[in-house]
CSV table of C-alpha atoms and ligand atoms in Angstrom, one decimal:
chain,number,residue,atom,x,y,z
N,1367,MET,CA,96.3,94.2,75.4
N,1368,GLY,CA,95.1,91.9,78.3
N,1369,GLU,CA,93.9,93.1,81.6
N,1370,LEU,CA,96.5,95.2,83.4
N,1371,ILE,CA,98.7,93.3,85.9
N,1372,TYR,CA,101.7,94.2,88.0
N,1373,ARG,CA,105.3,92.9,87.6
N,1374,SER,CA,108.3,93.2,89.8
N,1375,THR,CA,111.1,95.5,88.6
N,1376,ARG,CA,113.6,92.7,89.5
N,1377,GLY,CA,111.8,90.1,87.4
N,1378,ARG,CA,112.0,87.2,89.8
N,1379,SER,CA,108.5,87.4,91.4
N,1380,GLU,CA,105.3,86.4,89.8
N,1381,SER,CA,102.9,89.0,88.3
N,1382,VAL,CA,100.0,90.0,90.5
N,1383,THR,CA,96.7,91.8,90.4
N,1384,SER,CA,96.5,95.4,91.6
N,1385,ALA,CA,94.9,94.3,94.8
N,1386,LYS,CA,97.8,92.0,95.6
N,1387,ALA,CA,100.4,94.6,94.7
N,1388,ILE,CA,98.8,97.1,97.0
N,1389,VAL,CA,98.5,94.6,100.0
N,1390,GLU,CA,102.1,93.4,99.5
N,1391,GLY,CA,103.6,96.9,99.1
N,1392,ILE,CA,106.9,95.4,97.8
N,1393,ALA,CA,107.5,92.3,95.7
N,1394,PRO,CA,109.0,89.2,97.3
N,1395,ASP,CA,112.2,89.5,95.2
N,1396,GLY,CA,112.7,93.0,96.7
N,1397,GLY,CA,111.6,94.8,93.6
N,1398,LEU,CA,108.8,97.3,93.1
N,1399,TYR,CA,105.6,96.6,91.4
N,1400,VAL,CA,105.0,98.3,88.0
N,1401,PRO,CA,102.0,98.0,85.7
N,1402,ASP,CA,102.7,95.8,82.7
N,1403,HIS,CA,101.5,98.6,80.4
N,1404,ILE,CA,100.4,102.2,80.8
N,1405,PRO,CA,96.7,102.6,80.1
N,1406,ALA,CA,94.8,105.6,78.8
N,1407,PRO,CA,92.4,107.5,81.1
N,1408,LEU,CA,88.7,106.7,80.8
N,1409,VAL,CA,87.9,110.2,79.3
N,1410,SER,CA,89.6,112.8,77.1
N,1411,LEU,CA,91.4,115.8,78.3
N,1412,GLU,CA,88.6,118.0,77.1
N,1413,GLU,CA,86.0,116.0,79.1
N,1414,MET,CA,88.3,116.2,82.2
N,1415,LEU,CA,87.7,120.0,82.2
N,1416,GLN,CA,84.2,119.3,83.5
N,1417,LEU,CA,85.0,116.8,86.2
N,1418,SER,CA,85.1,117.1,90.0
N,1419,TYR,CA,88.4,116.1,91.5
N,1420,ARG,CA,86.9,112.8,92.7
N,1421,ASP,CA,85.5,112.0,89.2
N,1422,LEU,CA,88.8,112.9,87.6
N,1423,ALA,CA,90.6,110.6,90.1
N,1424,TYR,CA,88.2,107.8,89.1
N,1425,ALA,CA,88.9,108.4,85.3
N,1426,VAL,CA,92.7,108.3,85.8
N,1427,MET,CA,93.0,105.6,88.4
N,1428,LYS,CA,90.4,103.0,87.3
N,1429,PRO,CA,92.3,101.6,84.4
N,1430,TYR,CA,95.2,100.7,86.8
N,1431,LEU,CA,92.8,98.9,89.1
N,1432,PRO,CA,90.8,96.5,86.8
N,1433,ASP,CA,90.1,94.1,89.7
N,1434,PHE,CA,88.4,96.8,91.7
N,1435,THR,CA,84.7,97.4,91.0
N,1436,GLU,CA,83.4,100.8,90.1
N,1437,GLU,CA,81.6,101.0,93.5
N,1438,GLU,CA,84.7,100.0,95.4
N,1439,LEU,CA,87.0,102.6,93.9
N,1440,ARG,CA,84.3,105.3,94.0
N,1441,GLY,CA,83.9,104.4,97.7
N,1442,CYS,CA,87.6,104.8,98.4
N,1443,LEU,CA,87.7,108.2,96.7
N,1444,GLN,CA,84.5,109.4,98.4
N,1445,TYR,CA,86.0,108.6,101.8
N,1446,ALA,CA,89.4,110.1,100.9
N,1447,TYR,CA,88.6,113.5,99.4
N,1448,ASN,CA,86.2,114.9,101.9
N,1449,SER,CA,85.8,117.9,104.1
N,1450,ARG,CA,89.1,117.3,105.8
N,1451,PHE,CA,90.5,119.2,102.9
N,1452,ASP,CA,90.1,123.0,103.4
N,1453,THR,CA,89.3,123.5,99.7
N,1454,PRO,CA,86.3,122.0,98.0
N,1455,GLU,CA,88.2,120.7,95.0
N,1456,GLN,CA,91.2,119.4,96.9
N,1457,VAL,CA,93.9,121.2,94.9
N,1458,VAL,CA,94.3,124.8,93.8
N,1459,LEU,CA,96.3,126.3,90.9
N,1460,SER,CA,97.6,129.7,91.9
N,1461,GLU,CA,99.2,132.0,89.2
N,1462,GLN,CA,102.1,134.1,90.4
N,1463,GLY,CA,103.8,136.2,87.8
N,1464,PRO,CA,105.4,134.0,85.1
N,1465,VAL,CA,104.6,130.7,86.7
N,1466,SER,CA,101.8,128.8,88.4
N,1467,PHE,CA,101.9,126.9,91.6
N,1468,LEU,CA,99.8,123.7,92.0
N,1469,GLU,CA,99.0,123.8,95.7
N,1470,LEU,CA,98.7,120.2,96.9
N,1471,TYR,CA,98.8,120.9,100.6
N,1472,HIS,CA,95.2,121.5,101.5
N,1473,GLY,CA,94.7,118.2,103.2
N,1474,PRO,CA,94.6,117.3,106.9
N,1475,THR,CA,98.4,117.3,107.4
N,1476,LEU,CA,99.2,120.2,105.1
N,1477,ALA,CA,101.5,118.3,102.8
N,1478,PHE,CA,100.9,116.8,99.4
N,1479,LYS,CA,101.3,113.3,100.9
N,1480,ASP,CA,97.6,113.6,101.9
N,1481,MET,CA,96.6,113.4,98.2
N,1482,ALA,CA,97.6,109.8,98.2
N,1483,LEU,CA,97.6,108.8,101.8
N,1484,SER,CA,94.0,109.6,102.4
N,1485,VAL,CA,93.1,107.1,99.6
N,1486,LEU,CA,95.6,104.3,100.4
N,1487,PRO,CA,94.0,103.0,103.6
N,1488,ARG,CA,90.7,102.3,102.0
N,1489,LEU,CA,92.4,100.9,98.8
N,1490,MET,CA,94.4,98.6,101.1
N,1491,THR,CA,91.5,97.3,103.3
N,1492,THR,CA,89.4,96.8,100.1
N,1493,ALA,CA,92.3,95.0,98.5
N,1494,ALA,CA,92.9,92.8,101.6
N,1495,ALA,CA,89.3,91.7,101.6
N,1496,LYS,CA,89.5,90.9,97.8
N,1497,THR,CA,92.6,88.8,98.3
N,1498,GLY,CA,91.2,86.9,101.2
N,1499,ILE,CA,93.6,88.2,103.8
N,1500,GLU,CA,92.3,87.7,107.4
N,1501,GLN,CA,95.4,88.8,109.4
N,1502,GLU,CA,95.8,92.2,110.8
N,1503,ILE,CA,97.8,94.4,108.4
N,1504,VAL,CA,100.8,96.1,109.9
N,1505,ILE,CA,101.9,99.2,108.0
N,1506,LEU,CA,105.6,99.9,108.5
N,1507,THR,CA,106.8,103.2,107.3
N,1508,ALA,CA,110.0,105.2,107.4
N,1509,THR,CA,109.4,108.9,107.0
N,1510,SER,CA,111.4,112.0,106.2
N,1511,GLY,CA,108.7,114.1,107.9
N,1512,ASP,CA,105.5,114.2,106.0
N,1513,THR,CA,104.7,110.7,105.0
N,1514,GLY,CA,104.5,109.3,108.5
N,1515,LYS,CA,102.0,111.9,109.6
N,1516,ALA,CA,99.9,111.7,106.6
N,1517,ALA,CA,99.9,107.9,106.7
N,1518,MET,CA,98.8,107.9,110.4
N,1519,GLU,CA,96.1,110.4,109.7
N,1520,GLY,CA,94.8,108.2,106.9
N,1521,PHE,CA,95.1,104.9,108.9
N,1522,ALA,CA,94.1,106.1,112.4
N,1523,ASP,CA,91.4,103.9,113.8
N,1524,VAL,CA,90.9,102.1,110.5
N,1525,PRO,CA,89.8,98.6,111.6
N,1526,GLY,CA,92.1,95.7,110.8
N,1527,VAL,CA,95.2,97.8,110.4
N,1528,ARG,CA,98.1,98.9,112.7
N,1529,ILE,CA,100.7,101.5,111.7
N,1530,ILE,CA,104.2,101.9,113.0
N,1531,VAL,CA,106.2,104.9,111.8
N,1532,PHE,CA,109.9,105.5,112.1
N,1533,PHE,CA,111.3,109.0,111.7
N,1534,PRO,CA,114.9,110.4,111.9
N,1535,LYS,CA,115.1,111.9,115.4
N,1536,ASP,CA,116.8,115.1,114.4
N,1537,GLY,CA,115.9,115.1,110.7
N,1538,VAL,CA,112.4,116.7,110.7
N,1539,SER,CA,111.2,120.2,111.5
N,1540,PRO,CA,109.9,121.0,115.0
N,1541,MET,CA,106.4,121.4,113.6
N,1542,GLN,CA,106.6,118.0,111.8
N,1543,LYS,CA,107.9,116.4,115.0
N,1544,ARG,CA,105.1,117.8,117.0
N,1545,GLN,CA,102.6,116.6,114.5
N,1546,MET,CA,104.0,113.1,114.8
N,1547,VAL,CA,104.3,112.8,118.6
N,1548,THR,CA,100.8,114.0,119.2
N,1549,GLN,CA,99.2,111.6,116.7
N,1550,ARG,CA,95.8,110.3,117.8
N,1551,GLY,CA,94.5,106.7,117.1
N,1552,ASP,CA,94.9,103.6,119.2
N,1553,ASN,CA,96.4,101.7,116.3
N,1554,THR,CA,99.2,104.3,115.6
N,1555,HIS,CA,102.8,103.9,116.9
N,1556,VAL,CA,105.6,106.4,116.4
N,1557,ILE,CA,109.3,105.7,117.0
N,1558,ALA,CA,112.2,108.1,116.6
N,1559,VAL,CA,115.4,106.6,115.1
N,1560,ASP,CA,118.8,107.8,116.2
N,1561,GLY,CA,119.9,108.2,112.6
N,1562,ASN,CA,119.0,109.9,109.3
N,1563,PHE,CA,116.1,109.1,106.9
N,1564,ASP,CA,118.2,106.7,104.8
N,1565,ASP,CA,119.0,104.7,107.9
N,1566,ALA,CA,115.3,104.5,108.8
N,1567,GLN,CA,114.3,103.6,105.3
N,1568,ARG,CA,117.0,100.9,105.1
N,1569,SER,CA,115.9,99.3,108.4
N,1570,VAL,CA,112.3,99.2,107.3
N,1571,LYS,CA,113.1,97.7,103.9
N,1572,GLU,CA,115.2,95.0,105.5
N,1573,ILE,CA,112.4,94.0,107.9
N,1574,PHE,CA,110.0,93.9,105.0
N,1575,THR,CA,112.0,91.6,102.7
N,1576,ASP,CA,113.2,89.2,105.4
N,1577,PRO,CA,111.4,85.9,104.9
N,1578,GLU,CA,111.9,84.8,108.6
N,1579,GLU,CA,110.4,88.0,109.7
N,1580,LYS,CA,107.4,87.4,107.5
N,1581,GLU,CA,107.0,84.0,108.9
N,1582,ARG,CA,107.1,85.2,112.5
N,1583,MET,CA,104.5,87.8,111.7
N,1584,LEU,CA,102.2,85.3,110.1
N,1585,ARG,CA,102.4,83.0,113.1
N,1586,ALA,CA,101.3,86.0,115.3
N,1587,GLY,CA,98.4,86.8,112.9
N,1588,TYR,CA,100.0,89.8,111.1
N,1589,VAL,CA,101.0,90.7,107.6
N,1590,PHE,CA,103.2,93.6,106.7
N,1591,SER,CA,102.5,96.3,104.1
N,1592,SER,CA,103.9,99.6,103.2
N,1593,ALA,CA,102.5,103.1,103.0
N,1594,ASN,CA,105.8,104.4,101.5
N,1595,SER,CA,105.7,105.5,97.9
N,1596,ILE,CA,107.2,102.1,96.9
N,1597,ASN,CA,103.5,101.0,97.2
N,1598,ILE,CA,101.8,101.4,93.9
N,1599,GLY,CA,98.6,102.4,95.8
N,1600,ARG,CA,100.5,105.5,96.8
N,1601,LEU,CA,101.6,106.3,93.3
N,1602,LEU,CA,98.4,106.1,91.4
N,1603,PRO,CA,96.5,108.9,93.2
N,1604,GLN,CA,99.5,111.1,92.5
N,1605,ILE,CA,99.0,110.8,88.8
N,1606,VAL,CA,95.6,112.5,89.1
N,1607,TYR,CA,96.8,116.0,90.1
N,1608,TYR,CA,99.1,116.3,87.1
N,1609,PHE,CA,96.0,116.1,85.0
N,1610,ARG,CA,94.2,118.6,87.3
N,1611,GLY,CA,97.1,121.1,87.2
N,1612,TYR,CA,96.9,120.9,83.4
N,1613,THR,CA,93.2,121.3,83.1
N,1614,GLU,CA,93.2,124.2,85.6
N,1615,ALA,CA,95.9,126.0,83.5
N,1616,VAL,CA,93.5,125.6,80.5
N,1617,ARG,CA,90.5,126.9,82.5
N,1618,HIS,CA,92.5,129.9,83.7
N,1619,GLY,CA,93.5,130.7,80.1
N,1620,ARG,CA,97.2,130.1,80.8
N,1621,ILE,CA,97.4,127.6,78.0
N,1622,ARG,CA,95.2,126.2,75.3
N,1623,LEU,CA,94.1,122.6,75.3
N,1624,GLY,CA,96.8,120.5,73.8
N,1625,ASP,CA,99.7,122.9,74.6
N,1626,PRO,CA,102.6,121.2,76.5
N,1627,VAL,CA,103.5,122.4,80.0
N,1628,THR,CA,106.5,121.8,82.2
N,1629,PHE,CA,106.2,120.6,85.8
N,1630,SER,CA,108.9,121.4,88.3
N,1631,VAL,CA,108.8,118.9,91.1
N,1632,PRO,CA,110.6,119.1,94.5
N,1633,THR,CA,112.0,115.6,94.6
N,1634,GLY,CA,113.1,113.2,97.3
N,1635,ASN,CA,112.1,109.6,97.0
N,1636,PHE,CA,111.2,110.2,93.3
N,1637,GLY,CA,107.5,109.2,93.8
N,1638,ASP,CA,105.9,112.5,93.0
N,1639,ILE,CA,107.8,113.1,89.7
N,1640,LEU,CA,107.4,109.4,88.7
N,1641,ALA,CA,103.7,110.0,88.8
N,1642,GLY,CA,104.2,112.9,86.4
N,1643,HIS,CA,106.1,110.6,84.1
N,1644,TYR,CA,103.2,108.2,84.2
N,1645,ALA,CA,100.8,111.0,83.5
N,1646,LYS,CA,102.8,111.9,80.4
N,1647,LYS,CA,102.8,108.3,79.2
N,1648,MET,CA,99.0,108.3,79.6
N,1649,GLY,CA,98.9,111.1,77.1
N,1650,LEU,CA,99.1,114.4,79.1
N,1651,PRO,CA,100.9,117.0,77.0
N,1652,VAL,CA,104.1,117.4,79.2
N,1653,ASP,CA,107.1,119.2,77.8
N,1654,ARG,CA,109.7,118.8,80.5
N,1655,LEU,CA,109.7,117.2,83.9
N,1656,LEU,CA,112.1,119.1,86.1
N,1657,CYS,CA,113.6,117.1,88.9
N,1658,ALA,CA,114.4,119.7,91.5
N,1659,SER,CA,116.7,118.7,94.4
N,1660,ASN,CA,118.1,120.5,97.4
N,1661,ARG,CA,121.8,120.3,98.4
N,1662,ASN,CA,121.5,116.5,98.6
N,1663,ASN,CA,121.8,116.6,94.8
N,1664,VAL,CA,122.5,113.0,93.9
N,1665,LEU,CA,119.7,113.0,91.3
N,1666,THR,CA,121.0,116.2,89.6
N,1667,ASP,CA,124.3,114.4,89.0
N,1668,PHE,CA,122.6,111.2,88.0
N,1669,PHE,CA,120.5,112.8,85.3
N,1670,ARG,CA,123.6,114.5,83.9
N,1671,THR,CA,126.0,111.6,84.0
N,1672,GLY,CA,124.0,108.3,84.3
N,1673,ARG,CA,126.0,107.5,87.4
N,1674,TYR,CA,124.1,107.2,90.7
N,1675,ASP,CA,126.5,107.9,93.5
N,1676,SER,CA,125.2,108.0,97.0
N,1677,ASN,CA,128.6,108.1,98.6
N,1678,ARG,CA,128.6,111.7,99.6
N,1679,GLU,CA,128.0,113.9,102.5
N,1680,PHE,CA,124.5,114.0,103.8
N,1681,TYR,CA,123.1,117.5,104.5
N,1682,VAL,CA,120.3,118.4,106.8
N,1683,THR,CA,118.5,121.2,104.9
N,1684,SER,CA,115.5,123.4,105.4
N,1685,SER,CA,113.6,121.0,103.0
N,1686,PRO,CA,113.9,117.8,105.1
N,1687,SER,CA,111.4,115.8,103.1
N,1688,MET,CA,114.0,115.9,100.3
N,1689,ASP,CA,117.0,115.0,102.4
N,1690,ILE,CA,117.4,111.7,100.7
N,1691,LEU,CA,120.4,110.0,99.0
N,1692,VAL,CA,118.7,106.8,98.0
N,1693,SER,CA,115.5,107.5,96.0
N,1694,SER,CA,113.5,104.3,96.0
N,1695,ASN,CA,111.1,105.0,93.2
N,1696,LEU,CA,113.9,105.7,90.7
N,1697,GLU,CA,114.0,101.9,90.4
N,1698,ARG,CA,110.7,102.1,88.4
N,1699,LEU,CA,112.2,104.5,85.9
N,1700,ILE,CA,115.4,102.5,85.7
N,1701,TYR,CA,113.3,99.4,84.9
N,1702,GLU,CA,111.9,101.2,81.8
N,1703,ILE,CA,115.4,102.5,80.8
N,1704,ALA,CA,116.8,99.0,81.1
N,1705,GLY,CA,114.2,97.7,78.6
N,1706,GLU,CA,112.2,96.0,81.4
N,1707,ASN,CA,115.2,93.7,82.0
N,1708,GLY,CA,114.7,92.7,85.7
N,1709,SER,CA,118.1,91.1,86.1
N,1710,ARG,CA,119.8,94.3,84.9
N,1711,VAL,CA,117.8,96.3,87.4
N,1712,GLU,CA,118.8,93.8,90.1
N,1713,GLN,CA,122.5,94.2,89.2
N,1714,TYR,CA,122.2,98.0,89.6
N,1715,MET,CA,120.4,97.8,92.9
N,1716,MET,CA,122.8,95.2,94.3
N,1717,SER,CA,125.7,97.4,93.2
N,1718,LEU,CA,124.0,100.4,95.0
N,1719,LYS,CA,123.5,98.4,98.1
N,1720,LYS,CA,127.1,97.0,98.2
N,1721,THR,CA,129.1,100.0,96.9
N,1722,GLY,CA,126.7,102.9,97.0
N,1723,VAL,CA,127.1,103.4,93.2
N,1724,TYR,CA,125.8,102.2,89.9
N,1725,THR,CA,126.3,103.4,86.4
N,1726,LEU,CA,123.6,103.0,83.6
N,1727,ALA,CA,124.9,100.9,80.8
N,1728,GLU,CA,122.2,102.5,78.7
N,1729,GLY,CA,123.6,106.0,78.9
N,1730,THR,CA,121.7,109.2,79.6
N,1731,GLY,CA,119.8,109.8,76.3
N,1732,GLN,CA,116.4,108.5,77.5
N,1733,LEU,CA,116.7,110.4,80.8
N,1734,GLN,CA,117.6,113.6,79.1
N,1735,ASN,CA,114.8,113.3,76.5
N,1736,GLU,CA,112.2,113.8,79.2
N,1737,PHE,CA,113.8,115.2,82.4
N,1738,ASP,CA,115.7,118.3,83.4
N,1739,ALA,CA,117.5,118.2,86.7
N,1740,LEU,CA,118.7,121.1,88.8
N,1741,TYR,CA,119.2,121.8,92.4
N,1742,ALA,CA,118.9,124.7,94.8
N,1743,ASP,CA,121.2,125.4,97.7
N,1744,GLU,CA,120.0,127.0,101.0
N,1745,ALA,CA,120.8,130.5,99.9
N,1746,GLN,CA,118.9,130.1,96.6
N,1747,THR,CA,116.0,128.5,98.5
N,1748,GLN,CA,115.7,131.5,100.8
N,1749,GLU,CA,116.1,133.9,98.0
N,1750,THR,CA,113.2,132.4,96.2
N,1751,ILE,CA,110.9,132.5,99.2
N,1752,ARG,CA,111.8,136.1,99.6
N,1753,TYR,CA,111.3,136.8,95.9
N,1754,PHE,CA,107.7,135.4,95.7
N,1755,PHE,CA,106.7,137.2,98.9
N,1756,ARG,CA,108.2,140.6,97.9
N,1757,GLU,CA,107.0,140.5,94.3
N,1758,TYR,CA,103.6,138.9,94.6
N,1759,GLY,CA,102.8,138.7,98.4
N,1760,TYR,CA,102.8,134.9,97.9
N,1761,MET,CA,104.3,132.6,100.6
N,1762,ILE,CA,105.8,129.3,99.7
N,1763,ASP,CA,107.4,126.6,101.8
N,1764,PRO,CA,111.1,125.6,101.4
N,1765,HIS,CA,110.4,122.4,99.4
N,1766,THR,CA,108.3,124.4,97.0
N,1767,ALA,CA,110.9,127.1,96.9
N,1768,VAL,CA,113.5,124.6,95.8
N,1769,ALA,CA,111.3,123.7,92.8
N,1770,ALA,CA,110.5,127.3,92.1
N,1771,SER,CA,114.2,128.3,92.2
N,1772,CYS,CA,115.0,125.5,89.7
N,1773,ALA,CA,112.1,126.4,87.5
N,1774,LEU,CA,113.1,130.1,87.2
N,1775,ARG,CA,116.7,129.0,86.3
N,1776,ASP,CA,115.7,126.3,83.8
N,1777,SER,CA,116.4,128.6,80.9
N,1778,GLY,CA,115.6,126.3,78.0
N,1779,VAL,CA,112.0,125.9,78.9
N,1780,GLN,CA,109.5,127.6,76.6
N,1781,SER,CA,106.3,126.1,77.9
N,1782,HIS,CA,104.2,127.2,80.8
N,1783,ARG,CA,105.8,126.2,84.1
N,1784,ILE,CA,103.8,124.7,86.8
N,1785,ILE,CA,105.5,124.3,90.2
N,1786,LEU,CA,104.2,121.5,92.4
N,1787,SER,CA,103.7,123.1,95.8
N,1788,THR,CA,104.1,120.3,98.3
N,1789,ALA,CA,103.7,121.7,101.8
N,1790,SER,CA,102.1,124.6,103.6
N,1791,PRO,CA,104.5,127.3,104.6
N,1792,TYR,CA,103.0,127.0,108.1
N,1793,LYS,CA,104.9,123.8,108.6
N,1794,PHE,CA,108.2,125.6,108.2
N,1795,PRO,CA,107.7,129.0,109.9
N,1796,ARG,CA,111.4,129.5,111.0
N,1797,THR,CA,112.8,129.2,107.5
N,1798,ILE,CA,110.2,131.5,106.0
N,1799,LEU,CA,110.7,134.2,108.6
N,1800,GLU,CA,114.5,133.9,108.3
N,1801,SER,CA,114.2,134.2,104.5
N,1802,LEU,CA,112.1,137.4,104.9
N,1803,GLY,CA,114.7,138.8,107.2
N,1804,ALA,CA,112.4,138.9,110.2
N,1805,GLU,CA,113.6,138.7,113.9
N,1806,VAL,CA,112.7,135.0,114.6
N,1807,PRO,CA,111.2,134.2,117.9
N,1808,GLU,CA,112.4,131.0,119.6
N,1809,ASP,CA,109.0,129.5,120.3
N,1810,SER,CA,107.5,127.8,117.2
N,1811,TRP,CA,104.0,128.8,118.1
N,1812,GLU,CA,105.1,132.5,118.2
N,1813,GLN,CA,106.7,131.9,114.8
N,1814,VAL,CA,103.4,130.7,113.4
N,1815,LYS,CA,101.6,133.7,114.7
N,1816,MET,CA,104.2,136.0,113.2
N,1817,LEU,CA,103.9,134.3,109.9
N,1818,SER,CA,100.2,134.9,109.9
N,1819,ALA,CA,100.6,138.5,110.8
N,1820,ILE,CA,103.2,139.2,108.1
N,1821,SER,CA,101.3,137.4,105.3
N,1822,GLY,CA,97.8,138.2,106.4
N,1823,THR,CA,96.8,134.6,106.0
N,1824,LYS,CA,94.9,132.5,108.5
N,1825,ILE,CA,96.7,129.9,110.6
N,1826,PRO,CA,95.5,126.5,109.2
N,1827,GLU,CA,93.5,124.4,111.6
N,1828,PRO,CA,95.9,121.4,111.7
N,1829,VAL,CA,98.6,123.8,112.9
N,1830,ALA,CA,96.4,125.8,115.3
N,1831,GLU,CA,95.3,122.6,117.1
N,1832,LEU,CA,98.8,121.4,117.7
N,1833,LYS,CA,99.4,123.8,120.5
N,1834,ASP,CA,97.0,122.0,122.8
N,1835,LEU,CA,97.4,118.4,121.9
N,1836,PRO,CA,99.1,116.1,124.4
N,1837,VAL,CA,102.3,114.2,123.5
N,1838,ARG,CA,101.4,110.5,123.0
N,1839,HIS,CA,104.6,109.0,121.6
N,1840,SER,CA,108.1,109.4,123.0
N,1841,ARG,CA,110.0,106.2,122.0
N,1842,VAL,CA,113.5,106.4,120.6
N,1843,CYS,CA,115.4,103.5,119.1
N,1844,ALA,CA,119.0,103.0,117.9
N,1845,VAL,CA,119.9,102.8,114.2
N,1846,ASP,CA,119.9,99.0,114.3
N,1847,GLY,CA,117.1,98.7,116.8
N,1848,ALA,CA,114.1,99.0,114.4
N,1849,ARG,CA,113.4,95.2,114.3
N,1850,ASP,CA,113.3,94.9,118.1
N,1851,ALA,CA,111.1,97.9,118.3
N,1852,VAL,CA,108.6,96.3,115.9
N,1853,HIS,CA,108.6,93.1,117.9
N,1854,GLU,CA,108.1,95.0,121.1
N,1855,THR,CA,105.3,97.1,119.7
N,1856,LEU,CA,103.4,94.1,118.4
N,1857,GLY,CA,104.2,92.0,121.5
N,1858,ILE,CA,105.7,89.1,119.5
I,680,PLP,C1,107.7,113.9,100.4
I,680,PLP,C2,107.9,115.3,100.0
I,680,PLP,C3,108.6,115.7,98.9
I,680,PLP,C4,109.3,114.7,98.0
I,680,PLP,O1,108.4,113.9,97.3
I,680,PLP,P1,109.0,112.4,96.7
I,680,PLP,O2,107.7,111.8,96.2
I,680,PLP,O3,109.6,111.7,97.9
I,680,PLP,O4,110.0,112.8,95.7
I,680,PLP,C5,108.7,117.0,98.6
I,680,PLP,N1,108.1,118.0,99.4
I,680,PLP,C6,107.4,117.6,100.5
I,680,PLP,C7,106.8,118.7,101.3
I,680,PLP,C8,107.2,116.3,100.8
I,680,PLP,O5,106.5,116.0,101.9
């Protein structure tokens, strides 16, 4: 096979190098970039047992980035996985009763987004230099809560980059909101949208794919890129921790090398679980990938019926990062299912845009071969938080609880279950306290202190410092006002 390159899922754009795919974020035809084949890691599973997280990341990611030199990629990883993580090996596998939790929230913003968004800025500036881009890069991002913060932390004060983040005004937790509006960095801009996440995401995508907009930016000396999980540079670092979860389960004696495991993944935009799918295709022994949703269960229905129907009530839940009805990254899986037929994918996506619905002509066989799909409502989520705390003294956040609830109910699974733990419970103190039946104080700082007292765990530094940080961002825009807000921010 030739050197790995990236194709658009809609088949009408040219193939590009990994550097170009990372800088562009989204293909000119509106599709997402996908590798033209899935490579093998540089080392065997057995050898992976001995590697540091950084070296593992190198072994898994390098084959996807053939145009990066070893020094460049190692440099990006060195910069990303540093002491801003509160654990020396970045992720932790924690065994609790019959299941394991893969804690991915030890980074600077306490959400798993840090695993990728601490790498992406350096990948992107390296890629920009390689592709001869001289303009300032403008990162436009819509966030359901955690992406925006993690992206801004990653990009803050990185030279040659500006970042503008849109978040749904009432669709994130108070702690998430506070994290966002206090963001440091002269190159960071935060704007609240008077709408939900899908509104914010749609506006951003439209600005991105509008050729006139691109032209206008270029004249002013800017190019757009994306830090959303549509960017392949976001996805690649996420493949790494599936391998890590596996080798940790081997090291803990939970499984033997070669045994299959099941991953339960709290899913929103389908980026995290898609990385698991890539890990499996790279040779990781994966039994089932469990797509866990909250009450916004469009994916649960899709995996059962092959019909994607986003025309339904939108619920604001206690797991806001999963309050999504249009999961962008699903397009990459659909591309495979459609036999890499770009025009077929385009038909589905046009139908989704026009009518809110598409139905797979290919049926559900391929989907169901690999994925299970379940959802947890609010009561089940709270019950699961309570269960793990009462039984094991272990505290999980509402997103993780959705995945744990689904994993406990996925009765057919025989293999060891690893639940991806995507956020620190300290980001969602109210929900945790309510679930445990505590009298919840109004003030969120008091909630945090109570959580610490009840669980006997230390308040993580990124939460502790929020109390004293000044508010730096207070802008709000209307649902259709994102474009103007971008122009205003950049002064163009
Ligand atoms: C983003 C996020 C998710 C969903 O991940 P996707 O890649 O969008 O499916 C789940 N949990 C938390 C805490 C998140 O921040």
